[in-house]
Every structure is written in structure tokens, then in C-alpha cells.
Short mmCIF file of C-alpha atoms and ligand atoms in Angstrom, two decimals:
data_model
loop_
_atom_site.label_atom_id
_atom_site.label_comp_id
_atom_site.label_asym_id
_atom_site.label_seq_id
_atom_site.Cartn_x
_atom_site.Cartn_y
_atom_site.Cartn_z
CA UNK A 10 -46.20 -21.55 -125.54
CA UNK A 11 -48.89 -19.09 -126.64
CA UNK A 12 -47.96 -15.43 -126.40
CA UNK A 13 -49.86 -13.02 -124.18
CA UNK A 14 -49.60 -9.27 -123.78
CA UNK A 15 -48.10 -8.33 -120.40
CA UNK A 16 -49.35 -5.23 -118.59
CA UNK A 17 -47.00 -2.27 -118.55
CA UNK A 18 -44.89 -2.30 -115.37
CA UNK A 19 -46.02 1.31 -114.66
CA UNK A 20 -48.99 3.58 -115.34
CA UNK A 21 -49.54 5.05 -118.79
CA UNK A 22 -48.62 8.49 -117.44
CA UNK A 23 -45.47 7.36 -115.63
CA UNK A 24 -42.95 8.21 -118.35
CA UNK A 25 -44.31 11.65 -119.27
CA UNK A 26 -43.13 14.09 -120.47
CA UNK A 27 -40.46 11.92 -122.13
CA UNK A 28 -42.90 9.31 -123.42
CA UNK A 29 -46.56 10.21 -123.38
CA UNK A 30 -49.66 8.27 -122.41
CA UNK A 31 -50.78 8.44 -126.04
CA UNK A 32 -47.55 6.84 -127.26
CA UNK A 33 -47.80 4.06 -124.68
CA UNK A 34 -51.47 3.44 -125.50
CA UNK A 35 -50.71 3.03 -129.19
CA UNK A 36 -47.39 1.29 -128.78
CA UNK A 37 -48.36 -1.20 -126.07
CA UNK A 38 -52.10 -1.65 -126.57
CA UNK A 39 -52.09 -1.74 -130.38
CA UNK A 40 -48.63 -2.44 -131.82
CA UNK A 41 -47.40 -4.92 -129.21
CA UNK A 42 -50.82 -6.59 -129.12
CA UNK A 43 -50.69 -7.06 -132.90
CA UNK A 44 -47.35 -8.90 -132.58
CA UNK A 45 -48.91 -11.14 -129.92
CA UNK A 46 -51.99 -11.95 -132.00
CA UNK A 47 -50.14 -12.42 -135.30
CA UNK A 48 -47.46 -14.44 -133.54
CA UNK A 49 -50.05 -16.78 -132.01
CA UNK A 50 -51.70 -17.36 -135.38
CA UNK A 51 -48.36 -18.09 -137.05
CA UNK A 52 -47.16 -20.31 -134.19
CA UNK A 53 -50.08 -22.75 -134.50
CA UNK A 54 -49.07 -26.07 -135.98
CA UNK A 55 -45.34 -25.30 -136.13
CA UNK A 56 -42.55 -27.26 -134.47
CA UNK A 57 -42.13 -24.41 -131.97
CA UNK A 58 -45.70 -24.45 -130.62
CA UNK A 59 -44.67 -25.74 -127.18
CA UNK A 60 -41.34 -23.96 -126.90
CA UNK A 61 -40.40 -20.94 -124.80
CA UNK A 62 -40.42 -17.49 -126.40
CA UNK A 63 -36.63 -17.39 -126.48
CA UNK A 64 -36.50 -20.80 -128.18
CA UNK A 65 -39.12 -19.67 -130.71
CA UNK A 66 -37.17 -16.51 -131.53
CA UNK A 67 -33.87 -18.35 -131.96
CA UNK A 68 -35.42 -21.34 -133.72
CA UNK A 69 -37.51 -19.44 -136.26
CA UNK A 70 -34.70 -17.04 -137.22
CA UNK A 71 -33.80 -17.66 -140.85
CA UNK A 72 -36.45 -20.39 -141.14
CA UNK A 73 -39.87 -18.80 -140.74
CA UNK A 74 -39.75 -15.06 -141.37
CA UNK A 75 -43.37 -14.29 -140.49
CA UNK A 76 -43.21 -16.07 -137.15
CA UNK A 77 -39.74 -14.72 -136.40
CA UNK A 78 -40.74 -11.10 -137.00
CA UNK A 79 -43.70 -11.30 -134.63
CA UNK A 80 -42.04 -13.47 -131.97
CA UNK A 81 -38.93 -11.28 -132.14
CA UNK A 82 -40.96 -8.14 -131.68
CA UNK A 83 -42.88 -9.74 -128.79
CA UNK A 84 -39.57 -10.61 -127.09
CA UNK A 85 -38.13 -7.14 -127.78
CA UNK A 86 -41.19 -5.26 -126.50
CA UNK A 87 -41.57 -7.31 -123.30
CA UNK A 88 -38.05 -6.17 -122.47
CA UNK A 89 -38.45 -2.63 -123.81
CA UNK A 90 -41.24 -1.78 -121.33
CA UNK A 91 -39.01 -2.91 -118.49
CA UNK A 92 -35.93 -1.14 -119.80
CA UNK A 93 -37.69 2.13 -118.94
CA UNK A 94 -38.89 3.59 -115.65
CA UNK A 95 -39.98 6.89 -114.17
CA UNK A 96 -36.87 8.76 -113.06
CA UNK A 97 -34.57 6.54 -115.11
CA UNK A 98 -31.30 7.30 -116.86
CA UNK A 99 -28.26 8.84 -115.21
CA UNK A 100 -24.60 7.95 -115.07
CA UNK A 101 -24.77 5.71 -112.00
CA UNK A 102 -24.54 2.19 -113.37
CA UNK A 103 -24.93 -1.06 -111.43
CA UNK A 104 -21.58 -2.64 -110.59
CA UNK A 105 -21.61 -5.46 -113.14
CA UNK A 106 -22.44 -3.13 -116.00
CA UNK A 107 -20.15 -0.35 -114.82
CA UNK A 108 -17.19 -2.73 -114.99
CA UNK A 109 -17.97 -3.87 -118.54
CA UNK A 110 -18.66 -0.34 -119.70
CA UNK A 111 -15.29 0.80 -118.29
CA UNK A 112 -13.63 -1.92 -120.36
CA UNK A 113 -15.61 -0.74 -123.39
CA UNK A 114 -14.18 2.77 -123.08
CA UNK A 115 -16.39 4.44 -120.50
CA UNK A 116 -19.90 5.77 -120.09
CA UNK A 117 -19.60 8.69 -122.51
CA UNK A 118 -18.29 6.54 -125.35
CA UNK A 119 -20.95 3.90 -124.73
CA UNK A 120 -23.69 6.57 -124.66
CA UNK A 121 -22.44 8.19 -127.87
CA UNK A 122 -22.17 4.87 -129.69
CA UNK A 123 -25.59 3.67 -128.51
CA UNK A 124 -27.28 6.88 -129.68
CA UNK A 125 -25.37 6.77 -132.96
CA UNK A 126 -26.53 3.18 -133.54
CA UNK A 127 -30.14 4.23 -133.02
CA UNK A 128 -29.84 7.25 -135.28
CA UNK A 129 -28.10 5.36 -138.10
CA UNK A 130 -30.36 2.29 -138.11
CA UNK A 131 -31.92 2.89 -141.52
CA UNK A 132 -35.65 2.28 -141.39
CA UNK A 133 -37.35 0.31 -138.62
CA UNK A 134 -35.29 -1.45 -136.00
CA UNK A 135 -33.54 -1.30 -132.66
CA UNK A 136 -30.26 -0.20 -131.09
CA UNK A 137 -28.67 -2.27 -128.35
CA UNK A 138 -26.19 -2.82 -125.61
CA UNK A 139 -25.43 -6.51 -125.42
CA UNK A 140 -22.90 -8.81 -123.86
CA UNK A 141 -20.98 -11.13 -126.14
CA UNK A 142 -18.04 -13.27 -125.01
CA UNK A 143 -17.89 -11.36 -121.73
CA UNK A 144 -17.69 -7.94 -123.37
CA UNK A 145 -20.19 -5.13 -123.91
CA UNK A 146 -21.02 -4.43 -127.54
CA UNK A 147 -23.20 -1.76 -129.14
CA UNK A 148 -25.34 -3.02 -132.01
CA UNK A 149 -28.22 -2.12 -134.28
CA UNK A 150 -30.69 -4.47 -135.91
CA UNK A 151 -33.48 -4.18 -138.46
CA UNK A 152 -37.16 -4.88 -137.88
CA UNK A 153 -37.70 -7.54 -135.17
CA UNK A 154 -34.18 -8.84 -134.94
CA UNK A 155 -32.06 -8.61 -131.77
CA UNK A 156 -28.57 -9.57 -130.59
CA UNK A 157 -30.16 -12.74 -129.19
CA UNK A 158 -29.94 -14.35 -132.65
CA UNK A 159 -26.33 -13.23 -133.00
CA UNK A 160 -25.15 -15.22 -129.99
CA UNK A 161 -25.24 -12.25 -127.62
CA UNK A 162 -27.30 -11.34 -124.56
CA UNK A 163 -29.23 -8.07 -124.98
CA UNK A 164 -29.03 -5.97 -121.81
CA UNK A 165 -30.59 -2.75 -123.15
CA UNK A 166 -32.58 -2.01 -126.29
CA UNK A 167 -34.30 1.04 -127.70
CA UNK A 168 -37.12 0.69 -130.20
CA UNK A 169 -36.45 3.11 -133.08
CA UNK A 170 -39.48 2.16 -135.18
CA UNK A 171 -41.40 5.36 -135.92
CA UNK A 172 -44.33 4.09 -133.82
CA UNK A 173 -42.03 4.40 -130.81
CA UNK A 174 -41.45 8.15 -131.08
CA UNK A 175 -43.47 9.85 -133.79
CA UNK A 176 -46.30 11.10 -131.55
CA UNK A 177 -43.88 12.73 -129.07
CA UNK A 178 -40.86 13.59 -131.22
CA UNK A 179 -42.20 13.63 -134.79
CA UNK A 180 -39.20 13.05 -137.09
CA UNK A 181 -36.57 13.81 -134.42
CA UNK A 182 -35.25 10.31 -133.79
CA UNK A 183 -31.91 11.58 -132.36
CA UNK A 184 -33.75 13.60 -129.70
CA UNK A 185 -35.83 10.53 -128.82
CA UNK A 186 -32.86 8.17 -128.43
CA UNK A 187 -30.95 10.74 -126.36
CA UNK A 188 -33.95 11.27 -124.10
CA UNK A 189 -34.50 7.52 -123.76
CA UNK A 190 -30.90 7.12 -122.66
CA UNK A 191 -30.72 10.13 -120.33
CA UNK A 192 -34.19 10.10 -118.75
CA UNK A 193 -35.81 6.68 -119.07
CA UNK A 194 -33.33 3.80 -118.90
CA UNK A 195 -33.89 1.35 -116.05
CA UNK A 196 -30.32 0.24 -115.38
CA UNK A 197 -31.40 -2.21 -112.70
CA UNK A 198 -33.38 -4.19 -115.28
CA UNK A 199 -30.44 -4.00 -117.68
CA UNK A 200 -28.30 -5.58 -114.99
CA UNK A 201 -30.93 -8.24 -114.28
CA UNK A 202 -30.69 -9.35 -117.92
CA UNK A 203 -26.95 -9.60 -117.61
CA UNK A 204 -27.14 -11.59 -114.39
FE1 FE2 B 296 -42.34 -1.01 -131.05
#
């Protein structure tokens, strides 16, 4: 299935001042588009040409690095746009997630661990909340990888590539991940992934 760039689910100004129009224009219109275009070129003629995006990501992992990197980033970014909303964040979690987070050790521990994962991911990558074997886990991955290829279901991910925060936060990745968590997270979409 050929990749296509989805529109943002909000206006380019919707996430300001926490994520600016300029960041979204570069990140969505240029970086995400490049993953779509490169992915489509690399997909042509492969065994995955007619598969779903999720099947392409899982199938190409460890077998076709070029395709995997671009398909993985396409998958991650489609979700990333939806994992944010105007007026997001806050401690009020949807019921399904609240229950799992309580088992994990509570909101504050989960928040601390998620931010720590984003801060300590060396180089480009992502930090995650995912569900594996019925439990919430916090994870970090390099480049275009995600918990999807580790047998888990990603329910929240934050892009910690420099292109995600450098315009608004310069080198202050910790400040970016904290702000993402406290001001932008769309917990309803996180729950929809879990369901
Ligand atoms: Fe990105």
C-alpha cells in the first residue's frame, strides 16, 4: 500500500506556544513528507508492496533497513501528530490507561520514567509508553524503531529527533519532553491505540 502524507489533525498554530507553526511546517511538511516519498520509492518491487503499513514496518525490520527506517518513521509520525492536541496533558487519564499506570507505580513515576527515557535516548529516536503482555512499559528506541517491532503496542510516543524541538527549544530536550507530556499529550488517542 503506497504511503501518503496525512493532514495534521489541527491547524499549524494549534499547539503554540508549546510547539510552533514553524516547527510543524518543517516537521510535517518536510520531514514527514520525505519519509513518505523515500518509503514509496523503496517499497516498489518489494514483497511488501501490497501490505498494510503495520505489516511493512514489522516485515522489513531486520531485513530491509532503508525501507524499515522510512516506513517506521511514517508509522511513528502518523501517530505522533495525533498524540498531541491543543489543551492536552494533565493528570486525568482515561480509565483503561489509569488502571495500567496505577499497576506500573502511578502517574508521577510513569511521567518521570517517560521523560527520563526521552532525555537519555542518545542521538535520534523516540520515547514511549507501550503495552506488553497486559502491562504498561516505558521504552526508548533509536531512529525509526518503535515498540511495535518488540512485540508491544505503542500507546504514546514522543519524537526526540532534533527536528522535533530545535526550533522551539534549541538544545533543551528535557524541557521539550516535559512540555510535551504536561501540555500536549492527547490521552484519548493514547487510549484509542490501547483499545
Ligand atoms: Fe520527526
